[in-house]
GROMACS .gro file of N, CA and C in nm:
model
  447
    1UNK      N    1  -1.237   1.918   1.839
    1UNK     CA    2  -1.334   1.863   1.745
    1UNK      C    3  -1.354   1.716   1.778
    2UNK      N    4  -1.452   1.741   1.857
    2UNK     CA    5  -1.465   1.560   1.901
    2UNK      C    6  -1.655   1.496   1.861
    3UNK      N    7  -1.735   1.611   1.792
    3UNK     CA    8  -1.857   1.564   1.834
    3UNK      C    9  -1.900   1.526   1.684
    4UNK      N   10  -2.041   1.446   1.675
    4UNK     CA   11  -2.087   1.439   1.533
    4UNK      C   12  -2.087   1.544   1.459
    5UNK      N   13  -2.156   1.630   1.520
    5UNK     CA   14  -2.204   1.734   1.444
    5UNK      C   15  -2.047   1.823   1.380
    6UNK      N   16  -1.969   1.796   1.491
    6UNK     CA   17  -1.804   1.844   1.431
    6UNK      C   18  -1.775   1.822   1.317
    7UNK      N   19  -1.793   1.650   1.288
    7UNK     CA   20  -1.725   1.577   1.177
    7UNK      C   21  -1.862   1.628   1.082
    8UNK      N   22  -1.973   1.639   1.120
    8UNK     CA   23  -2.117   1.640   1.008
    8UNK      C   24  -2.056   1.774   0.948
    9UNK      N   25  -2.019   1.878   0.995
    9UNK     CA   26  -1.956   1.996   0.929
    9UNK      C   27  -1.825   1.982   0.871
   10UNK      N   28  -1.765   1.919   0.886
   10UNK     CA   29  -1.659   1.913   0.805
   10UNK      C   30  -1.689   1.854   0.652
   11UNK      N   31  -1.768   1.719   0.671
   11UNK     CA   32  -1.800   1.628   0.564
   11UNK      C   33  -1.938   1.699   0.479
   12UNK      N   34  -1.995   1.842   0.531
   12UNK     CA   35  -2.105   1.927   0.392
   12UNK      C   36  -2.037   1.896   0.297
   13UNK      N   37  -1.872   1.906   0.321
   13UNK     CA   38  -1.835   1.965   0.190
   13UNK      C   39  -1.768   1.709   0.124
   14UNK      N   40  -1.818   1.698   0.023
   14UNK     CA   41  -1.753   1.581   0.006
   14UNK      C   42  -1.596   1.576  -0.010
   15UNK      N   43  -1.520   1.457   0.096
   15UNK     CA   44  -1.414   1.438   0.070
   15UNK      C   45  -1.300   1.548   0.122
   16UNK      N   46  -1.339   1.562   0.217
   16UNK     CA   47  -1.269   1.718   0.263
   16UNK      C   48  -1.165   1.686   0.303
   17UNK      N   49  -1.104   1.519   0.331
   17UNK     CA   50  -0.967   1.557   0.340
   17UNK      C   51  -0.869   1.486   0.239
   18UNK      N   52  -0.951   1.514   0.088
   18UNK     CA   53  -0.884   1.466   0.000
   18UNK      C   54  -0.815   1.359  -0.021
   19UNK      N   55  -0.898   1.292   0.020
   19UNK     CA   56  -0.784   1.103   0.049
   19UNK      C   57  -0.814   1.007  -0.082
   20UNK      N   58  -0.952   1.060  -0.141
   20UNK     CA   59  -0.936   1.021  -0.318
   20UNK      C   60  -0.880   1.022  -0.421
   21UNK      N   61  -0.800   1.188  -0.362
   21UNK     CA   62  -0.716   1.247  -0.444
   21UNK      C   63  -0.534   1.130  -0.407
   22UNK      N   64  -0.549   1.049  -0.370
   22UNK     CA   65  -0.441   0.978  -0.283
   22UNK      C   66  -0.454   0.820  -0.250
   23UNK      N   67  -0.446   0.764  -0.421
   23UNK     CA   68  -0.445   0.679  -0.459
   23UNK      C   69  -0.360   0.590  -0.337
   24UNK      N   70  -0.241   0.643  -0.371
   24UNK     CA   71  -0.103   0.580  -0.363
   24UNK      C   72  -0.106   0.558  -0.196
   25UNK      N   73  -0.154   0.646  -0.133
   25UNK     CA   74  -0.133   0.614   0.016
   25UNK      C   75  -0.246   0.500   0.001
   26UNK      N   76  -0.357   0.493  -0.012
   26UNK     CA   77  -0.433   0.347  -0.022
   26UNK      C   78  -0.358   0.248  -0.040
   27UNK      N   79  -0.287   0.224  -0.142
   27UNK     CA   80  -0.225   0.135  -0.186
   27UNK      C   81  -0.087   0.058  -0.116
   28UNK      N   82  -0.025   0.157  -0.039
   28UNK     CA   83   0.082   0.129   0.065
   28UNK      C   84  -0.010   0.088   0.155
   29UNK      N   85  -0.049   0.159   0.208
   29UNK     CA   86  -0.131   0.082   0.356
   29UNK      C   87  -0.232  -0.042   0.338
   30UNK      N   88  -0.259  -0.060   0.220
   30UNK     CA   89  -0.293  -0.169   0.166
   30UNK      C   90  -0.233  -0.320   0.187
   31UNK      N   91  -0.098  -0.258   0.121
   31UNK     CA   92   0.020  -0.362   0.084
   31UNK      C   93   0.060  -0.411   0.258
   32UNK      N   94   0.080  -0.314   0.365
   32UNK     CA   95   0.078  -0.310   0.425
   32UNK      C   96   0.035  -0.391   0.545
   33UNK      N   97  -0.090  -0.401   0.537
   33UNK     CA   98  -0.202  -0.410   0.638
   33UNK      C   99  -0.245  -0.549   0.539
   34UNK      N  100  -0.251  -0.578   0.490
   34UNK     CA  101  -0.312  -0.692   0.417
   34UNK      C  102  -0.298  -0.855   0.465
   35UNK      N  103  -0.190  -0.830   0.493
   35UNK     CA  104  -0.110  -0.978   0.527
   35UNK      C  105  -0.219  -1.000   0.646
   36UNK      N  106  -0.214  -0.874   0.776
   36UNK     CA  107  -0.320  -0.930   0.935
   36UNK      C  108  -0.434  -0.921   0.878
   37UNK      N  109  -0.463  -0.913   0.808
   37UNK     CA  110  -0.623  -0.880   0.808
   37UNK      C  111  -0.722  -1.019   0.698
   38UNK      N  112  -0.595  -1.041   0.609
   38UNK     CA  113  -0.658  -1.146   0.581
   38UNK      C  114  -0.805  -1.280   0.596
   39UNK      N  115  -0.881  -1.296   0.587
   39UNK     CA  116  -0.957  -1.387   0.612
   39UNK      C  117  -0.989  -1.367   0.745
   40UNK      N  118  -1.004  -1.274   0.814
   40UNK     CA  119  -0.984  -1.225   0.953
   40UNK      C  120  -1.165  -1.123   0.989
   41UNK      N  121  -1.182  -1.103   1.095
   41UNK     CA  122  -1.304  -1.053   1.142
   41UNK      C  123  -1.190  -0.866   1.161
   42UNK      N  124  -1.216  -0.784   1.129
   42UNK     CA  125  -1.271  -0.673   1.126
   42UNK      C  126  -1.310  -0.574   1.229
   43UNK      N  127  -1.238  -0.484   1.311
   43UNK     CA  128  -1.354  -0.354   1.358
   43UNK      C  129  -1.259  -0.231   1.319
   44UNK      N  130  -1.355  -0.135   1.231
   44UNK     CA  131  -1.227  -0.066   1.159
   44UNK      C  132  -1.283   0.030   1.239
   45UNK      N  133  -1.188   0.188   1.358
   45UNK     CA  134  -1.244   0.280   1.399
   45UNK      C  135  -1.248   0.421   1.287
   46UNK      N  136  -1.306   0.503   1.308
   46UNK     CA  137  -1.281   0.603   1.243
   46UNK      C  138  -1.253   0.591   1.119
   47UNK      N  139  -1.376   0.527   1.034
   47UNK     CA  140  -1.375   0.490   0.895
   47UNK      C  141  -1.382   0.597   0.802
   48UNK      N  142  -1.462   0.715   0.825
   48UNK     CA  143  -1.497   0.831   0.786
   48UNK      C  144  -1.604   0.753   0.647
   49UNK      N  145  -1.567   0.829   0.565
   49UNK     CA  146  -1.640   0.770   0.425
   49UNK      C  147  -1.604   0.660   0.370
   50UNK      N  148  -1.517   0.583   0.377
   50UNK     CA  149  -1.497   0.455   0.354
   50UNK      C  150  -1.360   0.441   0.302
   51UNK      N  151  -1.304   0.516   0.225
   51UNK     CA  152  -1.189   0.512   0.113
   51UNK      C  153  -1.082   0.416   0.183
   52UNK      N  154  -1.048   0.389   0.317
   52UNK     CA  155  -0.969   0.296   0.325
   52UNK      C  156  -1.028   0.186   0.361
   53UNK      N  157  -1.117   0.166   0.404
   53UNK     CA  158  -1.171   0.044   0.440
   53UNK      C  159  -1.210  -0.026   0.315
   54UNK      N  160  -1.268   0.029   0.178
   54UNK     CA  161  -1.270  -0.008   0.054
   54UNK      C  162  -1.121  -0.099   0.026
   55UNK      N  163  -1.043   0.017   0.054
   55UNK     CA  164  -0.870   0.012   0.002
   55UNK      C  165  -0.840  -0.108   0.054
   56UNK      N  166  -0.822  -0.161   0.181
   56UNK     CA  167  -0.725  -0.183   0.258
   56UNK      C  168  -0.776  -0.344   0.317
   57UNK      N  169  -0.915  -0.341   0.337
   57UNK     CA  170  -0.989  -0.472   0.367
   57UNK      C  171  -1.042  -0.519   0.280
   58UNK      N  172  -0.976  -0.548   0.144
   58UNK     CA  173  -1.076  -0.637   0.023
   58UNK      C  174  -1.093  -0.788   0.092
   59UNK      N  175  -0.962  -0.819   0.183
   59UNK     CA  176  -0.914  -0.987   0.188
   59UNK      C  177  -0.981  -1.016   0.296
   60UNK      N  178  -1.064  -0.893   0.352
   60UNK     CA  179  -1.099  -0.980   0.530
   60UNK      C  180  -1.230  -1.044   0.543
   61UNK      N  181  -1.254  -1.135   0.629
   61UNK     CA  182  -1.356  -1.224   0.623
   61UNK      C  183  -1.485  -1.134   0.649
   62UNK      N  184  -1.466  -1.021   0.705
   62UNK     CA  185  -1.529  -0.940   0.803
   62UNK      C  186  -1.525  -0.812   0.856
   63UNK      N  187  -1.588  -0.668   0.809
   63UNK     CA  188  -1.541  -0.568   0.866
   63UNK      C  189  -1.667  -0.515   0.915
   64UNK      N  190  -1.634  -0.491   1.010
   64UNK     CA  191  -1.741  -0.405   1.100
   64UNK      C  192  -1.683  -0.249   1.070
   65UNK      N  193  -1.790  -0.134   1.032
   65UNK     CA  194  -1.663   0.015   1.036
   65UNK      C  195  -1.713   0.068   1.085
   66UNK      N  196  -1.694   0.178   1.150
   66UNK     CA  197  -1.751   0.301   1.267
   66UNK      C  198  -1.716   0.433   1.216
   67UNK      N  199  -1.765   0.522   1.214
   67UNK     CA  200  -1.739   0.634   1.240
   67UNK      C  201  -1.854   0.742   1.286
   68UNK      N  202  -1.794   0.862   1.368
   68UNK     CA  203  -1.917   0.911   1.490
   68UNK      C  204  -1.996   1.009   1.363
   69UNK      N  205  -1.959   1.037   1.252
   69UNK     CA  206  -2.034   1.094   1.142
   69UNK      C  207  -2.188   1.059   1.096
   70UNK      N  208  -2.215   1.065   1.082
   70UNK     CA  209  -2.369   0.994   1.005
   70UNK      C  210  -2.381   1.047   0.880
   71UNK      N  211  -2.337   1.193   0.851
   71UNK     CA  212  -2.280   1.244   0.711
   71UNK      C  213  -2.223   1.112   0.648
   72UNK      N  214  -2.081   1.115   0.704
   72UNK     CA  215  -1.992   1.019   0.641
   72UNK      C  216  -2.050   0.910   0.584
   73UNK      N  217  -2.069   0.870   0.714
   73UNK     CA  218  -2.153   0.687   0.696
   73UNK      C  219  -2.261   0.667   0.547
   74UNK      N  220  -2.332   0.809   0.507
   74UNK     CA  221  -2.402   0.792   0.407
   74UNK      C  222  -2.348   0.790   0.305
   75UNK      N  223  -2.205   0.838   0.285
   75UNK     CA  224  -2.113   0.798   0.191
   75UNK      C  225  -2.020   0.688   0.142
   76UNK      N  226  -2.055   0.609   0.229
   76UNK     CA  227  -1.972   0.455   0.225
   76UNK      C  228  -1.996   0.428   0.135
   77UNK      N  229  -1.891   0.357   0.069
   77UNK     CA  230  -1.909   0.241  -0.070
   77UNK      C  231  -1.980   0.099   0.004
   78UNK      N  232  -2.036   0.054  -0.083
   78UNK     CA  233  -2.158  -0.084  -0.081
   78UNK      C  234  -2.039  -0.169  -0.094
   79UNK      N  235  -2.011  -0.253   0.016
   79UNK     CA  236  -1.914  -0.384   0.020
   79UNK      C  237  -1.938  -0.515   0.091
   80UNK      N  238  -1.929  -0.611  -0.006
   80UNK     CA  239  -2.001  -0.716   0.055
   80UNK      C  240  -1.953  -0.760   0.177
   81UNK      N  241  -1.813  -0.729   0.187
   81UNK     CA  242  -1.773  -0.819   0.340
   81UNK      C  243  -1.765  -0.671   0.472
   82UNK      N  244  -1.888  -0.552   0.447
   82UNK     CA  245  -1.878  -0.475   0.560
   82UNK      C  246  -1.972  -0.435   0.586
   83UNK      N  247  -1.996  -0.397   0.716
   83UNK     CA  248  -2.153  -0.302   0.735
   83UNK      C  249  -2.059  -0.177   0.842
   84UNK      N  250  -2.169  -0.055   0.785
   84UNK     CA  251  -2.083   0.056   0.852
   84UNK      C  252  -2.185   0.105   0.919
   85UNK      N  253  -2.127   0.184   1.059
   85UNK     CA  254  -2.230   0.227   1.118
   85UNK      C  255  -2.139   0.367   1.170
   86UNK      N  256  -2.282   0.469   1.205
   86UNK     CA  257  -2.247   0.565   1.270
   86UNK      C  258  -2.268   0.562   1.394
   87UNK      N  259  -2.115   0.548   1.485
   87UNK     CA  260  -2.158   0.570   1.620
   87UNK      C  261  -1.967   0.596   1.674
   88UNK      N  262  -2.007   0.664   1.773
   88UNK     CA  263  -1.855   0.720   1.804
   88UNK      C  264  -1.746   0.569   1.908
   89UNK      N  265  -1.683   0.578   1.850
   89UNK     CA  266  -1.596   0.399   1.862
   89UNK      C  267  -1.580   0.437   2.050
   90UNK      N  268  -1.555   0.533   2.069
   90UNK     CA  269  -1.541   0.591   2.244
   90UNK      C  270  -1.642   0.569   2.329
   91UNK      N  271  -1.785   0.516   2.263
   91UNK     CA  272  -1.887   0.512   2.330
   91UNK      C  273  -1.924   0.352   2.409
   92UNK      N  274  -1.947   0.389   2.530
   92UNK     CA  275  -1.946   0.253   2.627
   92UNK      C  276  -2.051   0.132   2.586
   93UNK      N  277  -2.096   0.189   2.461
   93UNK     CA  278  -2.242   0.053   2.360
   93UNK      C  279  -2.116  -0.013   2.286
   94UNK      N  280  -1.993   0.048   2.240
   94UNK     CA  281  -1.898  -0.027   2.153
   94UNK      C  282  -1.829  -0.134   2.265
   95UNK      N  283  -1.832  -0.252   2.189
   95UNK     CA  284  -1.704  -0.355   2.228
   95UNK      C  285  -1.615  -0.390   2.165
   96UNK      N  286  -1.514  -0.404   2.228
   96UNK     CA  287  -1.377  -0.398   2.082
   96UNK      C  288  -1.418  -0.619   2.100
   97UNK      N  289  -1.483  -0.643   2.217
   97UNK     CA  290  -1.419  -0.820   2.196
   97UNK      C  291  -1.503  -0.841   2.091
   98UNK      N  292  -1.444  -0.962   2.021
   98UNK     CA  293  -1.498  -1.106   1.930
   98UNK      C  294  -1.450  -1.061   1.784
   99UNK      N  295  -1.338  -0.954   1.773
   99UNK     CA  296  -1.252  -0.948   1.613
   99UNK      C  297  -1.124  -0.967   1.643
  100UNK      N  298  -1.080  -1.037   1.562
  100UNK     CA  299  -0.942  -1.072   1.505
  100UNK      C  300  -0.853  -0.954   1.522
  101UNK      N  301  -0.913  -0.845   1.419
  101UNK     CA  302  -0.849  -0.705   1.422
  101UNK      C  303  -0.904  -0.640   1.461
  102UNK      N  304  -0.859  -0.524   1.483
  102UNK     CA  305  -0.861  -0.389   1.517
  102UNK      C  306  -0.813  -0.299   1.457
  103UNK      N  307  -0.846  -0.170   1.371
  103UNK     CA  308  -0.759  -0.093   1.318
  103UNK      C  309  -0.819   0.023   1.383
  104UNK      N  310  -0.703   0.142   1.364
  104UNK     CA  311  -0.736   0.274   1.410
  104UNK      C  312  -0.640   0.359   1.283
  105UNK      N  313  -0.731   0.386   1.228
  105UNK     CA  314  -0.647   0.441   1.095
  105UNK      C  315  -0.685   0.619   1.079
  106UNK      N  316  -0.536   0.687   1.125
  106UNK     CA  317  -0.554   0.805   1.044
  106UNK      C  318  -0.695   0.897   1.145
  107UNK      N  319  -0.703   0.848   1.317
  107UNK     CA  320  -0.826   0.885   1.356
  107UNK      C  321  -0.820   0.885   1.511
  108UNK      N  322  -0.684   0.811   1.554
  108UNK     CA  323  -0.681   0.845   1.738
  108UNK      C  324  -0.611   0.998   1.732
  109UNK      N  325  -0.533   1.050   1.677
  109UNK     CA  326  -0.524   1.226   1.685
  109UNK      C  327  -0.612   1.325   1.730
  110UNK      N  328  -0.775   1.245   1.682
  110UNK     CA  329  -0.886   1.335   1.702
  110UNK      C  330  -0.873   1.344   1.868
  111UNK      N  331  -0.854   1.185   1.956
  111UNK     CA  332  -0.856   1.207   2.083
  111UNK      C  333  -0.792   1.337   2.167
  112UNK      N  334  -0.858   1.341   2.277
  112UNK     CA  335  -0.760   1.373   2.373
  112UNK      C  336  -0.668   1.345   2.413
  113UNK      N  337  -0.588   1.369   2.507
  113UNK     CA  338  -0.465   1.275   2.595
  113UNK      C  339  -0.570   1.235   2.712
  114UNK      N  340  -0.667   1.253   2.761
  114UNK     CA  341  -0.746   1.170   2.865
  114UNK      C  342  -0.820   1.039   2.758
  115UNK      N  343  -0.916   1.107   2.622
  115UNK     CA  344  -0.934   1.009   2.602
  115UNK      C  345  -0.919   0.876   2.527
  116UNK      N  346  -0.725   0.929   2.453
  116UNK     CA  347  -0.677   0.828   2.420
  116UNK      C  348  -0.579   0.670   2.554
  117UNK      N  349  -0.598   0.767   2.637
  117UNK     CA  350  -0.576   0.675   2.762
  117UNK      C  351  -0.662   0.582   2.761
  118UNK      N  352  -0.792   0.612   2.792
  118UNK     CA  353  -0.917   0.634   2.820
  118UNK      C  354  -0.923   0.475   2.679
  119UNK      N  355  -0.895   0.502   2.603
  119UNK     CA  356  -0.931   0.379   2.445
  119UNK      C  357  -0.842   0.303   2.483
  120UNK      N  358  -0.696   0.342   2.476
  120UNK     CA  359  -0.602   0.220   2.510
  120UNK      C  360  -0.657   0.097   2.646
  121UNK      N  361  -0.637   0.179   2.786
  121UNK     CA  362  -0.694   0.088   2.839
  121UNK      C  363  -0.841   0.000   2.807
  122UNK      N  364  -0.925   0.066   2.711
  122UNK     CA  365  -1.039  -0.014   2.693
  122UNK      C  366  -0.963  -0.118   2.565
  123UNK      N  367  -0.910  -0.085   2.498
  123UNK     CA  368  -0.866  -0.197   2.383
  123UNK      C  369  -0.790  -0.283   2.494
  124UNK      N  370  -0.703  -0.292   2.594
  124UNK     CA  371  -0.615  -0.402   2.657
  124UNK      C  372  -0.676  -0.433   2.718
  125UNK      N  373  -0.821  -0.421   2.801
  125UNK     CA  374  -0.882  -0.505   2.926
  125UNK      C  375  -0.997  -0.579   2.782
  126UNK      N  376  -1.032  -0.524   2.632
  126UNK     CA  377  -1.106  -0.582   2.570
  126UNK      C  378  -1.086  -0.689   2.448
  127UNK      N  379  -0.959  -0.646   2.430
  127UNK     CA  380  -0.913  -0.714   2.242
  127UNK      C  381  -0.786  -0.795   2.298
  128UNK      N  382  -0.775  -0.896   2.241
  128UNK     CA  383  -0.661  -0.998   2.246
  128UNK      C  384  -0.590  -1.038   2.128
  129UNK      N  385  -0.633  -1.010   2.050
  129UNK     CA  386  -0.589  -0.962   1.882
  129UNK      C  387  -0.520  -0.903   1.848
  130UNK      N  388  -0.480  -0.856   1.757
  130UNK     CA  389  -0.387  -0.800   1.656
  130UNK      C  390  -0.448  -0.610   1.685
  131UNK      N  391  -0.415  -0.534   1.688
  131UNK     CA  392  -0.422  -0.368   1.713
  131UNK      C  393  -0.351  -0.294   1.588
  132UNK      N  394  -0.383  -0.265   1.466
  132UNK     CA  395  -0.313  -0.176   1.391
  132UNK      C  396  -0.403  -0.026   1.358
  133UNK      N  397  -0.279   0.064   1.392
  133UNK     CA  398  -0.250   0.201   1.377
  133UNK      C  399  -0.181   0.283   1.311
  134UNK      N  400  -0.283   0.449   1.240
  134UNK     CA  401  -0.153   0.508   1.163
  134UNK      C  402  -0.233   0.598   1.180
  135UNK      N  403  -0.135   0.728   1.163
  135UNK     CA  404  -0.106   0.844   1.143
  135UNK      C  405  -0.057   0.909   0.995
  136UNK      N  406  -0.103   1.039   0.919
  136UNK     CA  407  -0.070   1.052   0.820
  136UNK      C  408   0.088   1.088   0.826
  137UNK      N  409   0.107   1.081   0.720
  137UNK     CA  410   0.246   1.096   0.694
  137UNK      C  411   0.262   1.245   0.618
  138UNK      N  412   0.352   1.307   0.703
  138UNK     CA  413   0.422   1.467   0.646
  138UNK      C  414   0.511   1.454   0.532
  139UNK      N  415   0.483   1.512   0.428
  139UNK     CA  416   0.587   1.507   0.307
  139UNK      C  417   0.583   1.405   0.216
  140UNK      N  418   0.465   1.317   0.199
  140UNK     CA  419   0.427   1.189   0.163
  140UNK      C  420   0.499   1.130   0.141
  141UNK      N  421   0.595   1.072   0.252
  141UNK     CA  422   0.738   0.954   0.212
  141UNK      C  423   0.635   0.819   0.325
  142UNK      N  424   0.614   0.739   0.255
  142UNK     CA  425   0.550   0.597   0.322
  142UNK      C  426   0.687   0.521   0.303
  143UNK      N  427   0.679   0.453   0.435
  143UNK     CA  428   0.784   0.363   0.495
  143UNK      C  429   0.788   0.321   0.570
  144UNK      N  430   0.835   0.132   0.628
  144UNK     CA  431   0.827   0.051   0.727
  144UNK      C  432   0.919   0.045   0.793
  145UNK      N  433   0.949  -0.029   0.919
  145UNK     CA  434   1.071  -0.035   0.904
  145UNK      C  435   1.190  -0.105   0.842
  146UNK      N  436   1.141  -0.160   0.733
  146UNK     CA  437   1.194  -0.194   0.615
  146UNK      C  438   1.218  -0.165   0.516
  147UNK      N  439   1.214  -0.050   0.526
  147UNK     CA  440   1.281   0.118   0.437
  147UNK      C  441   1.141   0.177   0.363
  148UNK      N  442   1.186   0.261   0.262
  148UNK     CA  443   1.075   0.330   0.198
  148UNK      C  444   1.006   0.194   0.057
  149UNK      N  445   0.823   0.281   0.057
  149UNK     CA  446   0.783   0.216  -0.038
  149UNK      C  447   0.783   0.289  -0.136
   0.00000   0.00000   0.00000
């Protein structure tokens, strides 16, 4: 499942992977992620409908968000410090240079193993910044390595 029309079928249905229903993970990755992002420029990948980029970037100077949906994208929440666009973050029109951050939240899984190679080397020959990443968590236990939240 790598194409628009992939994610455009998943997202007929609103909220399909229940992340509204999941306050609390907002709120950790929030707590989280808050400190780099601060007053900071923004490129969030794989935004889907917005719910973390709402969550997670209230403090940043700047968010640019992506996701390859156009479904999705029509679901974004209205935020003054973001503009969202539909376009797939893998595509050679994207540049990761001139942000502070970078996030990949909950959305390099979709890759391949060619074309998460394929992103890494484009984020290290492009971004000199800060790179944050996550994966959902099995059994909903959130934790740093500074124990559980």
């Amino acid at each position: 499942m790598r194409t628009a029309a992939d994610f455009d079928g998943v997202y007929a249905k609103p909220d399909p992977w229940g992340v509204a229903k999941e306050p609390r993970r907002d709120k950790k990755l929030a707590r989280i992620i808050a400190p780099y992002v601060e007053g900071k420029t923004v490129l969030d990948l794989g935004c889907g409908e917005g719910h973390l980029t709402a969550a997670v970037f209230q403090g940043a100077a700047w968010v640019t968000a992506l996701d390859i949906s156009p479904v999705a994208i029509l679901r974004t929440p209205k935020l003054l410090n973001a503009r969202f666009a539909a376009i797939d973050f893998m595509s050679p029109d994207v540049s990761f240079e001139g942000y502070d951050v970078i996030t990949a939240l909950e959305c390099l899984y979709y890759l391949s193993p060619e074309e998460q190679e394929a992103f890494f080397r484009k984020l290290s020959r492009q971004h000199r910044g800060t790179f944050i990443m996550s994966a959902p968590i099995i059994g909903r236990e959130y934790f740093t390595h500074e124990g559980l939240l």
